[in-house]
PDB file of C-alpha atoms in Angstrom:
ATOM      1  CA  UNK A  14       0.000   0.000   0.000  1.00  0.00           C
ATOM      2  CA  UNK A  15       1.329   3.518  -0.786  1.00  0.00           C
ATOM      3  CA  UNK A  16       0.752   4.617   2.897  1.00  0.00           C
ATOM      4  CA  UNK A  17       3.187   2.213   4.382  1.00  0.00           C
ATOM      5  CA  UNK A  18       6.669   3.300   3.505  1.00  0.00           C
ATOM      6  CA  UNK A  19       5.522   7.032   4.434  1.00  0.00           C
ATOM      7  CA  UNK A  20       4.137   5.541   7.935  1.00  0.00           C
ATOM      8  CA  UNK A  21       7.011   4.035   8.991  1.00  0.00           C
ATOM      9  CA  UNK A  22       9.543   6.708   7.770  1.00  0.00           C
ATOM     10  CA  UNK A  23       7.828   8.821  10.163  1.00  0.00           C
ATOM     11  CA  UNK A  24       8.220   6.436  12.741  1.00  0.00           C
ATOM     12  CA  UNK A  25      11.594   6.136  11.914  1.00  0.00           C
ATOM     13  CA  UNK A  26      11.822   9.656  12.398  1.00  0.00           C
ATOM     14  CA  UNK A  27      10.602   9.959  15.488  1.00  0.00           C
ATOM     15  CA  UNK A  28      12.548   6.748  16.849  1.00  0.00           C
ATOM     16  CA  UNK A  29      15.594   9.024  15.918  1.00  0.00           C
ATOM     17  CA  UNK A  30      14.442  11.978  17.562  1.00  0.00           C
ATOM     18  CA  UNK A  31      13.971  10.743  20.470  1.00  0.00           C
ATOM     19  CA  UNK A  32      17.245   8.509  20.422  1.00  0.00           C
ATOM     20  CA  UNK A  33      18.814  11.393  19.543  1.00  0.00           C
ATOM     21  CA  UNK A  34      17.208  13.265  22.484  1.00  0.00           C
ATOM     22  CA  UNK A  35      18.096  10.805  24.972  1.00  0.00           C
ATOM     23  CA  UNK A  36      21.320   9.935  23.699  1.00  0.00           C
ATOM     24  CA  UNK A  37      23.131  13.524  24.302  1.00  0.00           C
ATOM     25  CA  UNK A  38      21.558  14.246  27.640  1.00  0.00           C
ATOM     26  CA  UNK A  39      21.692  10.386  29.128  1.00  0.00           C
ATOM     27  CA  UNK A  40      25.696  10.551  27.939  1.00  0.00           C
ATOM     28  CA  UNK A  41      26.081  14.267  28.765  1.00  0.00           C
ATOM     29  CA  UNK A  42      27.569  14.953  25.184  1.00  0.00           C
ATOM     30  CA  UNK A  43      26.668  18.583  25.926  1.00  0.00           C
ATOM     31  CA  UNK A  44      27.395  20.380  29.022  1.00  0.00           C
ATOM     32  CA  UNK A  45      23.912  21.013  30.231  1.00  0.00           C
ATOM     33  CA  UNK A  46      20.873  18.788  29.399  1.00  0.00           C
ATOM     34  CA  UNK A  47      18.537  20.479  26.682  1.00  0.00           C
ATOM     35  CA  UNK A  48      16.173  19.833  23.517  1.00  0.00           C
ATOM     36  CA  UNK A  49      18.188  21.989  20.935  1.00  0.00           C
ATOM     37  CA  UNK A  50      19.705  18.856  19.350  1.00  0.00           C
ATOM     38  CA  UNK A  51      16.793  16.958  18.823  1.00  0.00           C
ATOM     39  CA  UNK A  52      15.018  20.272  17.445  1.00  0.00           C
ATOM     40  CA  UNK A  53      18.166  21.125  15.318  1.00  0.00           C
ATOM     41  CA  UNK A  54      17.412  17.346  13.568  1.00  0.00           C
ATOM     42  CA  UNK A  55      14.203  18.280  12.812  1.00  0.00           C
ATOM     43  CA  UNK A  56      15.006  21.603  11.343  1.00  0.00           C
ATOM     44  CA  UNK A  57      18.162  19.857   9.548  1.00  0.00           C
ATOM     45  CA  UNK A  58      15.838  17.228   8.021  1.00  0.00           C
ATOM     46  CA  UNK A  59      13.560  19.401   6.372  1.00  0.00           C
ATOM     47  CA  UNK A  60      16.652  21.831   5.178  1.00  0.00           C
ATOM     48  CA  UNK A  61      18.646  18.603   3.441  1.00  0.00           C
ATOM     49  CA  UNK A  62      18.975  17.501   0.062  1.00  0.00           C
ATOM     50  CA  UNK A  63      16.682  15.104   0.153  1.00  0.00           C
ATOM     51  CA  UNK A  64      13.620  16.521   2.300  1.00  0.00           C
ATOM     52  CA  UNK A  65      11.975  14.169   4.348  1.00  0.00           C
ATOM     53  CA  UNK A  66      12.002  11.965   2.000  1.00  0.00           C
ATOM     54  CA  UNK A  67      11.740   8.262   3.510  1.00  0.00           C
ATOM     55  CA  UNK A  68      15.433   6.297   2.402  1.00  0.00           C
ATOM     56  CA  UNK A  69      17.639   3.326   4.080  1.00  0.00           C
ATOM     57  CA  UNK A  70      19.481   5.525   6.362  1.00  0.00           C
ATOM     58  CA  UNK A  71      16.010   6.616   7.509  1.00  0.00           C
ATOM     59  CA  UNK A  72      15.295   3.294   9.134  1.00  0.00           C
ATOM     60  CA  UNK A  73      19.024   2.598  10.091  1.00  0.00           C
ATOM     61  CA  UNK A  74      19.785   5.604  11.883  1.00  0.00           C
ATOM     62  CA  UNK A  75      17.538   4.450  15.201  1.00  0.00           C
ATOM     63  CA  UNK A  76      19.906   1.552  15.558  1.00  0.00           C
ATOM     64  CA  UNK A  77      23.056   3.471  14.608  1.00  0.00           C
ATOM     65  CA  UNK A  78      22.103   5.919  17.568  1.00  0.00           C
ATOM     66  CA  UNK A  79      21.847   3.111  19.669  1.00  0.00           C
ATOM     67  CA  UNK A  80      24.830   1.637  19.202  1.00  0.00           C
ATOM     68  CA  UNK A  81      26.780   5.078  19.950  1.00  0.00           C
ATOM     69  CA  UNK A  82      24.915   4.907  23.516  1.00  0.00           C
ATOM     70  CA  UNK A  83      25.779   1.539  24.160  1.00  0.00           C
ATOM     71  CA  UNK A  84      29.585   1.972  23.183  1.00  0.00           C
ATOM     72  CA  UNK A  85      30.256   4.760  25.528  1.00  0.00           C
ATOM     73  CA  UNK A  86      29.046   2.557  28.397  1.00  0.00           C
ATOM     74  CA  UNK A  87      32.347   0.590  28.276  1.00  0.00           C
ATOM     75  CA  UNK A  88      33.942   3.276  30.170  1.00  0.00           C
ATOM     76  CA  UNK A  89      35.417   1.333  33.309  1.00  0.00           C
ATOM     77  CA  UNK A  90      33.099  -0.953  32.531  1.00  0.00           C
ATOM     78  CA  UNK A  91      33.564  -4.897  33.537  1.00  0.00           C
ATOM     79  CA  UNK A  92      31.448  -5.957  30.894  1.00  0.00           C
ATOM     80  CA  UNK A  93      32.781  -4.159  28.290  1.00  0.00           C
ATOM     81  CA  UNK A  94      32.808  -6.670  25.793  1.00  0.00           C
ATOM     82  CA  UNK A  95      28.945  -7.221  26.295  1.00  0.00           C
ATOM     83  CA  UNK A  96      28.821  -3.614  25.211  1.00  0.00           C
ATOM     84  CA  UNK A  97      30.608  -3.621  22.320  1.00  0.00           C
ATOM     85  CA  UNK A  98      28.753  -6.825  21.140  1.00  0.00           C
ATOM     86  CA  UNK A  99      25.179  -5.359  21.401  1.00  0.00           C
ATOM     87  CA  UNK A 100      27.147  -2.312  19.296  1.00  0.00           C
ATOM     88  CA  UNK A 101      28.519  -4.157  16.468  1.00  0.00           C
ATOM     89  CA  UNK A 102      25.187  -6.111  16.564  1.00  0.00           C
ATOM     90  CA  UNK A 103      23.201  -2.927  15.867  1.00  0.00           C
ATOM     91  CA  UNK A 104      25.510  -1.236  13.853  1.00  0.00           C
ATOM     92  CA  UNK A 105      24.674  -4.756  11.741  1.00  0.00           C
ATOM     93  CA  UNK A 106      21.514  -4.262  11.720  1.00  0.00           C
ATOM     94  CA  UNK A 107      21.594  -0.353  10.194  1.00  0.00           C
ATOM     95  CA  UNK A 108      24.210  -1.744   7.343  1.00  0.00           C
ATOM     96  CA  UNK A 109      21.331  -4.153   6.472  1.00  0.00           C
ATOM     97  CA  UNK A 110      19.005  -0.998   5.633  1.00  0.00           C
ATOM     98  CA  UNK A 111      22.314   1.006   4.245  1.00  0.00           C
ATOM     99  CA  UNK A 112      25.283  -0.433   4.098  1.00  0.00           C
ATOM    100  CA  UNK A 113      28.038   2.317   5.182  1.00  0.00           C
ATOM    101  CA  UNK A 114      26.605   2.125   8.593  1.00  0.00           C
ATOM    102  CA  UNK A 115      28.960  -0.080   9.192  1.00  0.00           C
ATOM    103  CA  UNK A 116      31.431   2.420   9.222  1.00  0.00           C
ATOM    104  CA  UNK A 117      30.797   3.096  12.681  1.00  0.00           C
ATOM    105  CA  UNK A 118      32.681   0.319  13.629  1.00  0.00           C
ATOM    106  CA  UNK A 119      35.763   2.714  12.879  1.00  0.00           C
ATOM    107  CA  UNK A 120      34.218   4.731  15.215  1.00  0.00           C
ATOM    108  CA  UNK A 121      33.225   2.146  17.768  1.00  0.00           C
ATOM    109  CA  UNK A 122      36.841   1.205  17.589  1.00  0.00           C
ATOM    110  CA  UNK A 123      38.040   4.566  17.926  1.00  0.00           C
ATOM    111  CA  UNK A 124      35.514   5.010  21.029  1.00  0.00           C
ATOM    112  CA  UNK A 125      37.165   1.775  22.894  1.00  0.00           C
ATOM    113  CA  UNK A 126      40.427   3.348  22.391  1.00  0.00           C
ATOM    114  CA  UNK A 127      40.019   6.592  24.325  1.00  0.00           C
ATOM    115  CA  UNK A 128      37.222   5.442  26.745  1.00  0.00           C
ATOM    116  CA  UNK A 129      39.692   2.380  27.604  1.00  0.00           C
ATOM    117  CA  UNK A 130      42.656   0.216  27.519  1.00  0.00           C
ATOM    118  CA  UNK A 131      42.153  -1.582  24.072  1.00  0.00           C
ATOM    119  CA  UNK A 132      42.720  -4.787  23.482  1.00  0.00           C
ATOM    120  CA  UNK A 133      42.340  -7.037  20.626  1.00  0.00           C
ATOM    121  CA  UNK A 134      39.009  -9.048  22.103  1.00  0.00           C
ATOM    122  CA  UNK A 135      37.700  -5.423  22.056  1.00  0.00           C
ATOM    123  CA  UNK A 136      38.557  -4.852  18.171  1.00  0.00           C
ATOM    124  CA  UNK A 137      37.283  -8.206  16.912  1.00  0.00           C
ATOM    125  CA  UNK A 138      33.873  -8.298  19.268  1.00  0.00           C
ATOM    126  CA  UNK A 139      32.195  -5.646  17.484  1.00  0.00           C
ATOM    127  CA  UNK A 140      33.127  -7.145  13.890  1.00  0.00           C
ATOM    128  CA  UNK A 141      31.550 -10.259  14.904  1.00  0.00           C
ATOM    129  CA  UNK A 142      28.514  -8.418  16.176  1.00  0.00           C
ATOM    130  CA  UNK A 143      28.360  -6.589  12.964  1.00  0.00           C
ATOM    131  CA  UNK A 144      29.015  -9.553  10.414  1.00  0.00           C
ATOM    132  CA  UNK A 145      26.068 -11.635  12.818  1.00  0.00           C
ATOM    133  CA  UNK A 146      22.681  -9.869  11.584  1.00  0.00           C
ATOM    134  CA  UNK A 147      24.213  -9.672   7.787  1.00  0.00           C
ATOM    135  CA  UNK A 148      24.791 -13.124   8.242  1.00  0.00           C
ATOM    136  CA  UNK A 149      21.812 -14.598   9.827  1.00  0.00           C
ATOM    137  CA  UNK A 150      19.463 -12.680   7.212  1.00  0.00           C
ATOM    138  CA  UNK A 151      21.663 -14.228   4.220  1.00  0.00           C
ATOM    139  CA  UNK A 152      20.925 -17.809   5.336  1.00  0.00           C
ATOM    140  CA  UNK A 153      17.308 -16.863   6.691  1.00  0.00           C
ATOM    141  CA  UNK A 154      16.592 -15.451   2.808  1.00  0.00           C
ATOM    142  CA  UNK A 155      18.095 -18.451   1.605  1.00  0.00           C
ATOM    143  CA  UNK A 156      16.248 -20.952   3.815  1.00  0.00           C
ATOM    144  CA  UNK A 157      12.952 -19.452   2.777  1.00  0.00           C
ATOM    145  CA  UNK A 158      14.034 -19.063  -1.133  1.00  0.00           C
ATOM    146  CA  UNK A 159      13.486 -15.809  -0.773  1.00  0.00           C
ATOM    147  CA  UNK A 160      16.211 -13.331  -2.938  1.00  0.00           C
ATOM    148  CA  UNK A 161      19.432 -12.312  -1.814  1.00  0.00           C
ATOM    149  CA  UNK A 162      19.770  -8.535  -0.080  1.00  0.00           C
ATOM    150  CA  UNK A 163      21.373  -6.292  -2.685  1.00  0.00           C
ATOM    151  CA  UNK A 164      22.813  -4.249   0.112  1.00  0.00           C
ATOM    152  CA  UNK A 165      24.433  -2.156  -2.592  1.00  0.00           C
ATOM    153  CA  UNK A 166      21.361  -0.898  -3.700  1.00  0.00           C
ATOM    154  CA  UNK A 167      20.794   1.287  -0.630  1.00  0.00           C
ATOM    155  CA  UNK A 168      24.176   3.393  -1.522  1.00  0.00           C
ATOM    156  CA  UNK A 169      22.910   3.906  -5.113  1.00  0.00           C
ATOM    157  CA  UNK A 170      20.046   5.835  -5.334  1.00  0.00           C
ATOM    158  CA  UNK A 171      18.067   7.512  -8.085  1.00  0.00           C
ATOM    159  CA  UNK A 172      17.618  11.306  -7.596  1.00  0.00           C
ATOM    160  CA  UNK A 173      14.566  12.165  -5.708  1.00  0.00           C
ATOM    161  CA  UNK A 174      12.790  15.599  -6.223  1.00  0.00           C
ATOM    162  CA  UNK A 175      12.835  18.154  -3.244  1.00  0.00           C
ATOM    163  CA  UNK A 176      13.690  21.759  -2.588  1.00  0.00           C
ATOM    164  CA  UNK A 177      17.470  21.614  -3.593  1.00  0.00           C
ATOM    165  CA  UNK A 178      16.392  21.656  -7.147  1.00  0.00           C
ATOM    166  CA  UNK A 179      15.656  24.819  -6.854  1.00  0.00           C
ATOM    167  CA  UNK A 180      19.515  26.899  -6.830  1.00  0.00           C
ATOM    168  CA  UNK A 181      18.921  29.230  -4.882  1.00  0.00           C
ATOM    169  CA  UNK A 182      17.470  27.332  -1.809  1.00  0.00           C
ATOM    170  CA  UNK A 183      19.952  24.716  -2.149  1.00  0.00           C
ATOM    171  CA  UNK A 184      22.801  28.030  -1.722  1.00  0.00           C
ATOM    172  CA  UNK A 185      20.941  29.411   0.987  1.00  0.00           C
ATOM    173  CA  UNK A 186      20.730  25.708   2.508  1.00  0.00           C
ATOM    174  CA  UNK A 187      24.062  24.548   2.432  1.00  0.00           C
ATOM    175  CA  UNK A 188      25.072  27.707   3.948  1.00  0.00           C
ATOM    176  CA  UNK A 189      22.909  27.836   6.932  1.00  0.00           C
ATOM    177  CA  UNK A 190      24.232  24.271   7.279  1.00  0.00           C
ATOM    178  CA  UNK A 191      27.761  25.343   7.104  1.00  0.00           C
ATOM    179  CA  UNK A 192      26.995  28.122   9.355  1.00  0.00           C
ATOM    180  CA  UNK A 193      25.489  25.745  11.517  1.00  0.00           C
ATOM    181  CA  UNK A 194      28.414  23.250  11.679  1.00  0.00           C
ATOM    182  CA  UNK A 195      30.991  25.761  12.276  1.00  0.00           C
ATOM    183  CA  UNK A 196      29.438  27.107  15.344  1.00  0.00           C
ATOM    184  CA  UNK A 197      28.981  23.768  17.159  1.00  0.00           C
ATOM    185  CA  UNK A 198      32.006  22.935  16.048  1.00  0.00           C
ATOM    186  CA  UNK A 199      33.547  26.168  18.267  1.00  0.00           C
ATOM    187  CA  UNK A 200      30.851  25.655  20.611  1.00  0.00           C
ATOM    188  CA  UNK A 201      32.346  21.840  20.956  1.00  0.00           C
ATOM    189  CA  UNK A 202      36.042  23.160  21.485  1.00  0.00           C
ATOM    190  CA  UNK A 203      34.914  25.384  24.311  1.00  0.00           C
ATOM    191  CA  UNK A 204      33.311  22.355  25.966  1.00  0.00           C
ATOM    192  CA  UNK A 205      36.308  20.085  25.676  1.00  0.00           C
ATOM    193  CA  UNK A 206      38.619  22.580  26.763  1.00  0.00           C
ATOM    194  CA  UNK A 207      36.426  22.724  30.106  1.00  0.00           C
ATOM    195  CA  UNK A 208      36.319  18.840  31.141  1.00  0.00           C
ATOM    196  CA  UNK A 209      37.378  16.306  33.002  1.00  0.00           C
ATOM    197  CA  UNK A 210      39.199  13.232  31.367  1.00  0.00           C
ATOM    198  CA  UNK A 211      36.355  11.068  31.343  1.00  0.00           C
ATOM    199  CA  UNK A 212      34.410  14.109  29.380  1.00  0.00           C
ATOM    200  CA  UNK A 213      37.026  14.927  27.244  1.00  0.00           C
ATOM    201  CA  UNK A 214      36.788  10.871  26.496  1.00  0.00           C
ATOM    202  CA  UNK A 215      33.208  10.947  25.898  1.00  0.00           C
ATOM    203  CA  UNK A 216      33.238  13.998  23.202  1.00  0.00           C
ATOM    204  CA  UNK A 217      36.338  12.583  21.975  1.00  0.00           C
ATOM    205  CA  UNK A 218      33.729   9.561  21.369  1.00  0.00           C
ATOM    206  CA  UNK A 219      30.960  11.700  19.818  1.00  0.00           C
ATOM    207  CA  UNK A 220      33.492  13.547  17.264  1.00  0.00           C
ATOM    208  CA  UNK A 221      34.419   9.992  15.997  1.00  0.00           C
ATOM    209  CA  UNK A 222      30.972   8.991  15.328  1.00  0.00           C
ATOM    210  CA  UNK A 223      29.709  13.014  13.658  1.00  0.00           C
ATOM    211  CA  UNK A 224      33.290  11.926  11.347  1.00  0.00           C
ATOM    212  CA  UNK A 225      31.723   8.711  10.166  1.00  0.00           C
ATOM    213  CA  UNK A 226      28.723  10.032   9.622  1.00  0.00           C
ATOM    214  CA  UNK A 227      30.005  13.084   7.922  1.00  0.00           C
ATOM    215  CA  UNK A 228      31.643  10.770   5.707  1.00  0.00           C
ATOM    216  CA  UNK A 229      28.839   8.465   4.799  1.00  0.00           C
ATOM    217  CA  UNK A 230      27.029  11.947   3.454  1.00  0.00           C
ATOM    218  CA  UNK A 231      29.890  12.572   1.629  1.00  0.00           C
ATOM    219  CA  UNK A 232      30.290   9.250   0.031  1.00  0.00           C
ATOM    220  CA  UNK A 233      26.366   9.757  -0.937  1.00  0.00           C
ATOM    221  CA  UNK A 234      27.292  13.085  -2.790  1.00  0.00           C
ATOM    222  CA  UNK A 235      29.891  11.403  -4.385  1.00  0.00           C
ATOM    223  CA  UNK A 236      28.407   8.549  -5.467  1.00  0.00           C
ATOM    224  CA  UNK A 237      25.044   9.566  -6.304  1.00  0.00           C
ATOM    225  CA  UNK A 238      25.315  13.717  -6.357  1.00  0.00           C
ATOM    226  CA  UNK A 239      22.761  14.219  -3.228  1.00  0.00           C
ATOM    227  CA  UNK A 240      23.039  12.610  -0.141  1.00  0.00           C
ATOM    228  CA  UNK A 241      19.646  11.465   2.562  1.00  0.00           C
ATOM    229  CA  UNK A 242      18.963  14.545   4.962  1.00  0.00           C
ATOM    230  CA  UNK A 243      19.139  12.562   7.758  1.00  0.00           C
ATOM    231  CA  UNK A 244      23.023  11.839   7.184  1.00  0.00           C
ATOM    232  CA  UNK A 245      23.544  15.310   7.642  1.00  0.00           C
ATOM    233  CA  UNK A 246      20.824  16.299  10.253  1.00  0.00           C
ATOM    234  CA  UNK A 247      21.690  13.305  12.817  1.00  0.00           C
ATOM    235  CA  UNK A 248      26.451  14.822  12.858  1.00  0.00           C
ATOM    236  CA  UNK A 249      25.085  17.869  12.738  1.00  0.00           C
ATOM    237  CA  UNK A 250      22.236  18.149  15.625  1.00  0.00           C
ATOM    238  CA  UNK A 251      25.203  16.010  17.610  1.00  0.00           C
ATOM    239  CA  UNK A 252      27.835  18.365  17.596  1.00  0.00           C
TER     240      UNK A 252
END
């Protein structure tokens, strides 16, 4: 039915927003607990290339969020590994809606390494976490003769119309993005100049994952000249 995809992309949504919420003021990424991130998302969704239109990274953001809150548990944590299992599972998960998720295991790894001592159970934990969902829902698909996931197919994506075909809001977009990026990205220097160690850890933590996902919107400009909004709403609202 035509209704369906449009339902649960706003569902999907909303799951973010309020991961996305909960995640910066449960993990005090920010100094002082507030709504402007998940309000920022919402304002960055509707400003990006591709709307609100519903795509793969729609539905895999929710569990990519989730795995960034469960990573930064490990902190001094005894059951670290647990942790970074129920990541790398979830970060599995997203790649199955869009592949590049799985990216964040760089940052995942990157997390362990400044939250932590690293060692190697810690860097190969989170692969197998990741490789289990793709893995299971290959032989599930084949049990039922069912076809194969083209995973690729969620990085290649035919243009969809929205406001950036328009020039002149897609100049006065990108710039209010820019503008946007470079003050929480002085706003975030202030903050790390002012914390503890375990605080400078944790934002070390969240500037890995806004990288990655940075990245992935990059990669979608590159490869199919737009990128989904919510690739650039979710680093942005974060930072």
């Amino acid at each position: 039915r035509e209704w369906v995809a449009p339902a649960a992309g706003l569902l999907a949504t909303l799951w973010t927003f309020y991961l996305l919420d909960r995640t910066v003021n449960e993990r005090e990424f920010h100094e002082r607990p507030s709504r402007i991130a998940a309000l920022l998302f919402v304002l960055l969704l509707v400003m990006g290339p591709s709307g609100t239109h519903v795509g793969p990274a729609t539905f895999g953001m929710p569990f990519a969020l989730m795995a960034m809150a469960r990573v930064v548990q490990v902190s001094g944590d005894s059951k670290a590994l647990a942790a970074l299992f129920d990541a790398g599972t979830l970060i599995g998960i997203a790649a199955l809606f869009h592949l590049p998720f799985a990216l964040l295991l760089v940052s995942t790894w990157a997390t362990v390494s400044v939250l932590r001592p690293f060692a190697w159970r810690e860097f190969v934990v989170p692969l197998i976490g990741c490789f289990l969902p793709l893995l299971l829902t290959g032989a599930l698909l084949h049990l039922l003769g069912m076809p194969q996931a083209d995973l690729v197919r969620s990085v290649l994506r035919d243009h969809v119309p929205s406001a950036w075909d328009e020039p002149r809001f897609a100049r006065l977009a990108s710039f209010g993005m820019v503008a946007l990026g470079v003050a929480g990205g002085l706003a975030y220097a202030s903050s790390y100049g002012g914390r503890v160690v375990r605080g400078k850890g944790l934002m070390a933590a969240l500037l890995a994952h806004v990288v990655i996902l940075v990245l992935m919107a990059l990669l979608g400009f590159l490869v199919n000249g737009y990128c989904q909004s919510v690739l650039i709403a979710v680093p942005l609202a974060l930072i």
